[in-house]
Coordinates of C-alpha atoms in Angstrom, one line a residue:
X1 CA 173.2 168.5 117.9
X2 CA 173.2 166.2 120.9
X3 CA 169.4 165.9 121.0
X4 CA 169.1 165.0 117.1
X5 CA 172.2 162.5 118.0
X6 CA 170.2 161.1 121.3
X7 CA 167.3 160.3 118.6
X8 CA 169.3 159.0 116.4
X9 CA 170.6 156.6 118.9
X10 CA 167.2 155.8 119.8
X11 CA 166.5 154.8 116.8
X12 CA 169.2 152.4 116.4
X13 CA 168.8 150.8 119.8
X14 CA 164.7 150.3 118.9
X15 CA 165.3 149.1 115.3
X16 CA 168.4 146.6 116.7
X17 CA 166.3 145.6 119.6
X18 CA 162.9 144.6 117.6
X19 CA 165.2 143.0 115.2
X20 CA 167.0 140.2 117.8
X21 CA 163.2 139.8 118.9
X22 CA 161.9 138.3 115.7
X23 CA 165.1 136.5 115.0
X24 CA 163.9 135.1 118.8
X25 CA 160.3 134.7 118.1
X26 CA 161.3 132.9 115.1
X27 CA 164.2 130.5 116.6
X28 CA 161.5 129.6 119.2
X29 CA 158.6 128.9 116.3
X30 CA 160.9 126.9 114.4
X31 CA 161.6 125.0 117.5
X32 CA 158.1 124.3 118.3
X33 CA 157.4 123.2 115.2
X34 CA 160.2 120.3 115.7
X35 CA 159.6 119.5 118.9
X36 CA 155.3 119.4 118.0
X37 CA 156.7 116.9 114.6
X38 CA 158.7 114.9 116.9
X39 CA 156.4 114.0 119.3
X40 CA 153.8 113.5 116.9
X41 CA 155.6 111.0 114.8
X42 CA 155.8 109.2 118.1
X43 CA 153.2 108.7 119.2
X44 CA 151.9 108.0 115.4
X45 CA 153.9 105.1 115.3
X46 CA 152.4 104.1 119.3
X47 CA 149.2 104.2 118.2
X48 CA 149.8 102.3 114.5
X49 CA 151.3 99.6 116.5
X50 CA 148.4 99.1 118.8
X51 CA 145.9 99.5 116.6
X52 CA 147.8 96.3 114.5
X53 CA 147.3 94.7 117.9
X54 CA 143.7 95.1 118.4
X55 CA 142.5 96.3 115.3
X56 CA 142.1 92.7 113.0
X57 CA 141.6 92.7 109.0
X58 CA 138.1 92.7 108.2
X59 CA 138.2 92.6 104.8
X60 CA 138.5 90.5 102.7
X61 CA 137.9 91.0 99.0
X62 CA 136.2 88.5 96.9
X63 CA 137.5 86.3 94.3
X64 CA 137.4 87.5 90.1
X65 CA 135.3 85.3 88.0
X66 CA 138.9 84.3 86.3
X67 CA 140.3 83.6 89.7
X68 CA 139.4 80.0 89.4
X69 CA 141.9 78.6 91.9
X70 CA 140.8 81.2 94.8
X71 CA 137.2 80.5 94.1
X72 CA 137.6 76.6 94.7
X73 CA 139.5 77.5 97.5
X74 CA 137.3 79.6 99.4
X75 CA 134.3 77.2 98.1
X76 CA 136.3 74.1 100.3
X77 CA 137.2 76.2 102.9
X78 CA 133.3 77.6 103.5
X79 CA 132.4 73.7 102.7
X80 CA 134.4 72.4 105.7
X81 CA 133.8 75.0 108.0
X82 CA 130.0 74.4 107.7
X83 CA 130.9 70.8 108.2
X84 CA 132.4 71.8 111.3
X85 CA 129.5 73.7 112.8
X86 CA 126.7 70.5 111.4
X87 CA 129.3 68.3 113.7
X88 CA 128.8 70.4 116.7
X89 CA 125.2 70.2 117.0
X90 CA 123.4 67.5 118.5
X91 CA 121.9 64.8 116.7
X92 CA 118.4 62.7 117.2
X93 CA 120.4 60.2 119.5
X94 CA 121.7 62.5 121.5
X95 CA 118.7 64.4 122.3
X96 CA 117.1 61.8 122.6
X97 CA 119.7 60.9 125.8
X98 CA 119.4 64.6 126.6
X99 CA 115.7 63.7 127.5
X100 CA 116.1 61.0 128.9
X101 CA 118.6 62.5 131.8
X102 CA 116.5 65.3 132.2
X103 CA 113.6 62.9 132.9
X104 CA 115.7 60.6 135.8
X105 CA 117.1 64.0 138.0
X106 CA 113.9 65.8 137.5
X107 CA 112.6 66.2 141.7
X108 CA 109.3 65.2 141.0
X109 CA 107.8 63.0 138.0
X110 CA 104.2 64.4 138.7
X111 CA 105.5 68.2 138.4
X112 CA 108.4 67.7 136.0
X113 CA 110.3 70.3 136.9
X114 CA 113.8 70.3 137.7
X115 CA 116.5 72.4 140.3
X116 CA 119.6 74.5 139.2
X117 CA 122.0 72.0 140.9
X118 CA 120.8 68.8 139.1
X119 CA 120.3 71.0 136.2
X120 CA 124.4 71.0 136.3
X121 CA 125.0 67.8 137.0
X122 CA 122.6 66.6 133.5
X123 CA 124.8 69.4 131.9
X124 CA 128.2 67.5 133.2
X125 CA 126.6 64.0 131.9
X126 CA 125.3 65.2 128.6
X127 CA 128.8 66.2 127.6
X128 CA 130.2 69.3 125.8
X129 CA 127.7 69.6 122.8
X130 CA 124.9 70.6 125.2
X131 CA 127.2 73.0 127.4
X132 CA 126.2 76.4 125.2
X133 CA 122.5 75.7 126.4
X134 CA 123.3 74.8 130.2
X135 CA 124.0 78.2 131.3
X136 CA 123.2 80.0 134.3
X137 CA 121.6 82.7 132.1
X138 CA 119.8 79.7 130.6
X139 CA 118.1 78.6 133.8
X140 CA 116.8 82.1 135.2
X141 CA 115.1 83.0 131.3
X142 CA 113.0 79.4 131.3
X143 CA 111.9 80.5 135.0
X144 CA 108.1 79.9 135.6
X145 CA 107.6 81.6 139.0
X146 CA 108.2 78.2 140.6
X147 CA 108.8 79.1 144.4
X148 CA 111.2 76.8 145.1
X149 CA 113.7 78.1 141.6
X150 CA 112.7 75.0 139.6
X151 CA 112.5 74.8 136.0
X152 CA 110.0 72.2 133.8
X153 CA 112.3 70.0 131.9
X154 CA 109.8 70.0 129.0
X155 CA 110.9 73.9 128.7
X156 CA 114.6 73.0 128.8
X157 CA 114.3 70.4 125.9
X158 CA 111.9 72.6 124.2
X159 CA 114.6 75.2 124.4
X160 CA 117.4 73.0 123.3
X161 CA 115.6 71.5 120.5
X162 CA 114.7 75.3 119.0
X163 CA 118.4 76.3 118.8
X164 CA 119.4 73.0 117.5
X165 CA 116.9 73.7 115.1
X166 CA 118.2 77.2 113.9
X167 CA 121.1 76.2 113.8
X168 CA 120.5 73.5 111.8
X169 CA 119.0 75.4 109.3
X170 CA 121.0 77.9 109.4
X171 CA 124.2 75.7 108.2
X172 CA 121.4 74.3 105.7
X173 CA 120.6 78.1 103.8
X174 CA 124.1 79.0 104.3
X175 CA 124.6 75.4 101.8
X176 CA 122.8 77.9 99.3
X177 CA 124.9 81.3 100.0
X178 CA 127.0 81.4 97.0
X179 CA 128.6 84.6 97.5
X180 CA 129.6 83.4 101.4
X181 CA 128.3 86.9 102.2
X182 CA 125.1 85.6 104.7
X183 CA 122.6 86.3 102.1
X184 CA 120.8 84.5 99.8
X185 CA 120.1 85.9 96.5
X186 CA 116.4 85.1 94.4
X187 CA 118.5 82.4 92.7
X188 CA 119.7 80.9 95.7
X189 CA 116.3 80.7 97.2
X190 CA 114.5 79.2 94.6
X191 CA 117.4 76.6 94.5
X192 CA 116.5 76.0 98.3
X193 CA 113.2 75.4 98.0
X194 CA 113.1 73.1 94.8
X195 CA 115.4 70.8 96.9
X196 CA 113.3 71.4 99.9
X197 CA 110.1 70.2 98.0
X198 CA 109.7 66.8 97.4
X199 CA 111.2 66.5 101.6
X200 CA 107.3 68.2 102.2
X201 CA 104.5 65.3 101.9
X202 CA 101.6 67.6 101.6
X203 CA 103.1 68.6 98.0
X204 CA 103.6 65.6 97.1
X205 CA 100.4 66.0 95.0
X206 CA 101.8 69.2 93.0
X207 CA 102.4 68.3 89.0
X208 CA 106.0 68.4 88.1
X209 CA 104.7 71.2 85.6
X210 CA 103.2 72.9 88.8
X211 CA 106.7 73.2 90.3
X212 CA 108.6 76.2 88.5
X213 CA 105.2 78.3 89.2
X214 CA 104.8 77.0 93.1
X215 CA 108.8 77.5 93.7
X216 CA 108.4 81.2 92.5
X217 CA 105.0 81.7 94.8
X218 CA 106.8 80.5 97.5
X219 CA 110.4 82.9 96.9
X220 CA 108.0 85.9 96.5
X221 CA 106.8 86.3 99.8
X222 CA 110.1 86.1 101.5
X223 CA 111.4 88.9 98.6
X224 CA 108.2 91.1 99.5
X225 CA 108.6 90.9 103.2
X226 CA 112.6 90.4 103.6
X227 CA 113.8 92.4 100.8
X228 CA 112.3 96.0 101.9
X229 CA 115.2 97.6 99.9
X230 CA 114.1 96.1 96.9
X231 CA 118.3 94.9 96.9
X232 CA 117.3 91.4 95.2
X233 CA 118.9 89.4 98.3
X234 CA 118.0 88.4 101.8
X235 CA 120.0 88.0 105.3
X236 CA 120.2 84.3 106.2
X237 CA 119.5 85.9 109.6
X238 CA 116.3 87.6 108.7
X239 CA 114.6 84.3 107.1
X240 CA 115.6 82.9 110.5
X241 CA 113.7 85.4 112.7
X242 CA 110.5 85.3 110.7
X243 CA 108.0 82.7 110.8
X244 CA 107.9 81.9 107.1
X245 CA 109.8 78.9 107.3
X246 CA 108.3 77.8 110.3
X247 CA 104.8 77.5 107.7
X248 CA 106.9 75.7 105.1
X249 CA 108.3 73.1 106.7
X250 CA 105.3 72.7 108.3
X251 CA 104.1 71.1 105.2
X252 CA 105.5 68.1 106.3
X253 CA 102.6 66.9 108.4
X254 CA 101.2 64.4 106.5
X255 CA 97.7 65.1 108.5
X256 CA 97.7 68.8 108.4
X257 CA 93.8 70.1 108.2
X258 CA 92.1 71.4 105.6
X259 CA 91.3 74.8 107.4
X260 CA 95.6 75.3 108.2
X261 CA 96.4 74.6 104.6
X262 CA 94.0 77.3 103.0
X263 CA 95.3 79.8 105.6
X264 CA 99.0 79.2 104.9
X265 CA 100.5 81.0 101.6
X266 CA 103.3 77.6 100.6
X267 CA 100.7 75.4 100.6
X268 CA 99.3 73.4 97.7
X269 CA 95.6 74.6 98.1
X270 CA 97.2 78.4 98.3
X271 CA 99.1 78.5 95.1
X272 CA 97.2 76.3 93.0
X273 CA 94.3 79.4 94.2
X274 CA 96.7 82.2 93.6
X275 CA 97.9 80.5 90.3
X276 CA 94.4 79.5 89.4
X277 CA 92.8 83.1 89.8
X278 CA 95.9 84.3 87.5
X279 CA 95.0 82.0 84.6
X280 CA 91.2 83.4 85.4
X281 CA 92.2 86.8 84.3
X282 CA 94.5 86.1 81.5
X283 CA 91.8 85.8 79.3
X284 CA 93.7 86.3 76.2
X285 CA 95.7 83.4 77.4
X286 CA 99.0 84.8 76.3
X287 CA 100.7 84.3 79.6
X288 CA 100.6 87.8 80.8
X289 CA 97.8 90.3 82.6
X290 CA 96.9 94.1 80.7
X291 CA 95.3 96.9 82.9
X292 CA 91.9 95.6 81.4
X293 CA 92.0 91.8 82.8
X294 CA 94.2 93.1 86.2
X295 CA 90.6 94.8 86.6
X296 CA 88.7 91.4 87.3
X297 CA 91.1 91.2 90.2
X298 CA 88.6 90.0 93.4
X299 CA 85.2 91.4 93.1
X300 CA 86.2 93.3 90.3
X301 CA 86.1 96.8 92.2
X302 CA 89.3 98.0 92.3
X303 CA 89.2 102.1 91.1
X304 CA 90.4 102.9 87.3
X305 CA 93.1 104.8 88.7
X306 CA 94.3 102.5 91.1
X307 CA 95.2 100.1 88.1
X308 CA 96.9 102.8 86.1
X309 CA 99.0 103.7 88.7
X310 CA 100.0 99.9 89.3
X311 CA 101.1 99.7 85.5
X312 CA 103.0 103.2 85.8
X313 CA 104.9 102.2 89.0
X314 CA 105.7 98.1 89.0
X315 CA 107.4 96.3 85.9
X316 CA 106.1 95.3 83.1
X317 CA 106.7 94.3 79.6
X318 CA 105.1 95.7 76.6
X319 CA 102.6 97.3 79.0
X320 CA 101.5 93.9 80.5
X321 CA 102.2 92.4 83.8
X322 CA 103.8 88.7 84.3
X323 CA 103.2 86.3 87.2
X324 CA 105.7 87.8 89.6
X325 CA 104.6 91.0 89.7
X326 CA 101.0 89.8 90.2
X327 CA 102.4 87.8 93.0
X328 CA 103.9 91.5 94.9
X329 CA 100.1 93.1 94.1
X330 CA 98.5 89.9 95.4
X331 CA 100.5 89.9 98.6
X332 CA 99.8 93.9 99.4
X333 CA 96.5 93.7 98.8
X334 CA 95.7 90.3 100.7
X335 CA 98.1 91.8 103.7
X336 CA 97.2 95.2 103.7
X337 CA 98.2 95.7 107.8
X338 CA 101.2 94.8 107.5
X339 CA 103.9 97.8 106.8
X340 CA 105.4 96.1 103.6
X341 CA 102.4 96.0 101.9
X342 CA 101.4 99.6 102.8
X343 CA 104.6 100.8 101.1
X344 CA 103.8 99.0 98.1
X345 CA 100.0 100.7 98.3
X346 CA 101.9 103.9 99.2
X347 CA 104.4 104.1 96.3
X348 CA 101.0 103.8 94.3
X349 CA 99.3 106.1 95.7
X350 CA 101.9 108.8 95.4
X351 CA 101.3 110.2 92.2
X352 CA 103.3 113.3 92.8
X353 CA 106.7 110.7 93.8
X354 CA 106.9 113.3 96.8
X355 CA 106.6 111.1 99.9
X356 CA 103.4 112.4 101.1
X357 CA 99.6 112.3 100.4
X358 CA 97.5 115.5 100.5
X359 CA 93.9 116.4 99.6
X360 CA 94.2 116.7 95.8
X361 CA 95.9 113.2 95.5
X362 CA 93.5 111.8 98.0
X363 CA 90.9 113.6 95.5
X364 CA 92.2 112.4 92.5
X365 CA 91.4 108.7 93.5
X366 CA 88.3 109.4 95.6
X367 CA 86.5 111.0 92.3
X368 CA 86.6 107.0 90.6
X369 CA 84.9 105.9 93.8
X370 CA 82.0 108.9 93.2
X371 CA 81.8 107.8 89.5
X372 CA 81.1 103.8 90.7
X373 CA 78.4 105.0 93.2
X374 CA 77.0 106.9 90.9
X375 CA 76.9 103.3 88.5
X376 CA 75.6 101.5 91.7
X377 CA 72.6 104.6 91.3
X378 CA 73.5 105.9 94.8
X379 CA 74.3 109.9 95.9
X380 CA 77.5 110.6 95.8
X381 CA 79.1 111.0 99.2
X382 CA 81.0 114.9 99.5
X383 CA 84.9 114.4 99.4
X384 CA 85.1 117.0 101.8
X385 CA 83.1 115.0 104.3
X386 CA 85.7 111.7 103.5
X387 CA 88.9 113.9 103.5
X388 CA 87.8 114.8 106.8
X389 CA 87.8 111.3 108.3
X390 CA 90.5 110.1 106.5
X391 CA 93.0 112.5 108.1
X392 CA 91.1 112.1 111.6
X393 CA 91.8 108.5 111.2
X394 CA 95.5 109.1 110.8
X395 CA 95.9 111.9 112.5
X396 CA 99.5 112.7 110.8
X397 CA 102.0 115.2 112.4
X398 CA 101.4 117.4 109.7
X399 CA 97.3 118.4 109.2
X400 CA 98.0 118.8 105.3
X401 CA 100.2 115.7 104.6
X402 CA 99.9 112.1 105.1
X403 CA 103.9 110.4 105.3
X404 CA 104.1 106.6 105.4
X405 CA 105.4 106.7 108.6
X406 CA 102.1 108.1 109.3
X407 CA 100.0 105.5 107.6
X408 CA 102.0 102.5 109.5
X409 CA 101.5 103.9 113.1
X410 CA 98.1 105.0 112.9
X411 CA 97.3 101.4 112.9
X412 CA 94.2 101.7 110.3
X413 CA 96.5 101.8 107.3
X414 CA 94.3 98.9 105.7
X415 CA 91.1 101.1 105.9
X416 CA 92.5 104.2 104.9
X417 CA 93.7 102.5 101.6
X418 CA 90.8 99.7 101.1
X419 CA 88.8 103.4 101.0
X420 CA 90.5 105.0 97.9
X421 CA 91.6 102.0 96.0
X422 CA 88.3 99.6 96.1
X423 CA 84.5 100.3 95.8
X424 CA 83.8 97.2 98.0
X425 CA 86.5 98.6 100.9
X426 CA 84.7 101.9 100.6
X427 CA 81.1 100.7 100.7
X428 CA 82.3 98.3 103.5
X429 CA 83.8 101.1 105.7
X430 CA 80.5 103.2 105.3
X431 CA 78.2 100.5 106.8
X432 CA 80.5 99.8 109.0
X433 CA 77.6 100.6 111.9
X434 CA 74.3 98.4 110.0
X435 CA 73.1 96.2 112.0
X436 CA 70.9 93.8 110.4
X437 CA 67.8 92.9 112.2
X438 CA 67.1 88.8 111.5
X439 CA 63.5 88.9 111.4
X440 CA 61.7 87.0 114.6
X441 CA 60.2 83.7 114.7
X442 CA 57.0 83.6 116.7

């Protein structure tokens, strides 16, 4: 009886005892669990007040169409801050007067060239507008390896006169930015340059007729080559870096040669050619090109396939193609080493939409090539033989598939698609290695 009373005991002393521990176990959870909320709302309300401190708004969302008032607003405010900015750059007078101080504390007149410390002291007479280009960082990147630390003042007005120049145009685009958003839309572009055209002397000669046709010439190479995402706008910043308004403007030499102007796309010789050789084709005169004129394009070469695969994969209407898109086929094919054209040949080219070429697609264009030599009453070369060289020539990371990337970096893009898209780019890589023998005059 005592034994079974011991147990009992037991029992009661275990059951009572594992009891107060979870009544302890869950006093101190519960108290955790305050003390971990507590000090998290703390310091939640720490960091939400430093991050209003250093954190500022960055957005800031754009006006409605209906929001009249807020659109004028922000229009006036954009207007006068641009204003601003035009006020703070330097104008012809003052350059001039930048020159001239650069030329009286230059150390030698015979070498031009001028030290650091009279370098400050033309910055300190000058007066604040030149200041952002007087710079310490300034001096030591227009260094020429002069022993003695001296800089040629021709390179320090050349410098100043660049930015100036940027600058200036960049207020000038952002005139044109209608959204505010530092990027100009198709619209905006072809508003920029119809204002910019009769400022050019060497167009003075255009027809007023001329001018919607040469205005959209001129947009569609910096669309081909700016717009890469195909997102119908352009970064101010981006026609900046590029050199495409560098060959516009420089339209305004009045005695520009002959040889320049035929080499540079805004010209008046260029697009009256490019327009010209449009009108050539259209020989049903209806203002637009089928598959069947498109193939009188240059020597008249280009493969059957080729041209199906431009009307399957660029726009057109009713099956025909108007002047712009002519303009983007134009550019790739006259530009063919330069990455944005290659991905407009490579989107063609792709007839499976699966990012890569491999033997059968490279086969299915090649055979058209076969079928013209065969016209021209030559053998047939093996497409074995050019598959071959065509991936040797790339060399891609993968032996079975040819990837843009590929294309771009192997640096003979333009061959590898002159081969499969033209008879002429074919026959020309081929006898790449005659050498024709002028016969001897005794």
């Amino acid at each position: 009886i005592n034994l079974l009373a011991l147990k009992m005991d037991l029992k009661t002393l275990l059951r009572q005892k594992l009891a107060n521990k979870k009544n302890e176990n869950a006093g101190d959870a519960t108290k955790e669990d305050e003390y971990f909320q507590e000090n998290l709302n703390k310091m939640g309300k720490k960091l939400a007040h430093a991050k209003s401190k250093t954190i500022p708004r960055f957005f800031w969302r754009l006006p409605k169409e209906d929001e009249l008032l807020k659109q004028k607003l922000r229009e006036e405010t954009r207007s006068n801050f641009l204003q601003r900015r035009s006020r703070q750059l330097l104008d012809n007078n003052e350059l001039k007067a930048l020159w001239m101080l650069l030329d009286q504390y230059q150390t030698n007149p015979e070498e031009q060239l001028i030290n650091y410390k009279d370098f400050l002291k033309v910055a300190q007479l000058a007066g604040p507008k030149v200041h952002p280009y007087f710079t310490a960082a300034i001096f030591a990147k227009l260094q020429q390896g002069d022993l003695q630390g001296r800089v040629s003042i021709m390179s320090i007005f050349n410098y100043v006169m660049r930015k100036v120049w940027l600058q200036q145009t960049r207020v000038g685009l952002s005139l044109y930015d209608a959204s505010g958003q530092g990027y100009l839309r198709e619209a905006d572009l072809e508003n920029y340059i119809s204002e910019l055209l009769p400022t050019l002397p060497q167009l003075e000669g255009l027809e007023r007729s001329f001018h919607s046709f040469y205005v959209c010439t001129a947009v569609r190479k910096f669309l081909f080559f700016l717009d890469t995402q195909r997102a119908g706008r352009i970064r101010i910043l981006d026609i900046l870096a590029c050199s495409f308004l560098d060959d516009l403007l420089e339209l305004r030499d009045e005695e520009l040669s002959k040889e320049i102007q035929e080499q540079n796309w805004f010209s008046a010789p260029s697009a009256l050619r490019v327009y010209g050789h449009y009108l050539n084709l259209d020989r049903d005169h209806n203002g637009m090109l089928s598959q069947s004129e498109l193939a009188g394009y240059g020597s008249g070469t280009l493969t059957e396939p080729f041209l199906e695969r431009v009307f399957q994969t660029c726009l057109t209407y009713g099956g025909e193609m108007d002047y712009k898109t002519y303009l983007d086929l134009v550019l790739a094919l006259e530009n063919r080493t330069e990455p944005q054209a290659l991905a407009f040949i490579f989107r063609i080219l792709d007839i499976k939409g699966q990012g890569y070429l491999d033997a059968f697609t490279l086969n299915y264009f090649f055979r058209a090539i076969q079928e013209q030599m065969r016209a021209h009453g030559a053998e047939p070369v093996s497409f074995q033989d050019v598959k071959d060289e065509l991936f040797d020539m790339v060399r891609p990371k993968d032996l079975e598939k040819i990837t843009l990337h590929d294309l771009i970096s192997c640096g003979q893009g333009d061959t590898f698609v002159s081969i499969l898209i033209e008879f002429h780019g074919f026959w020309a890589y081929e006898n790449r290695e005659a050498v024709t023998v002028e016969p001897t005059q005794d």
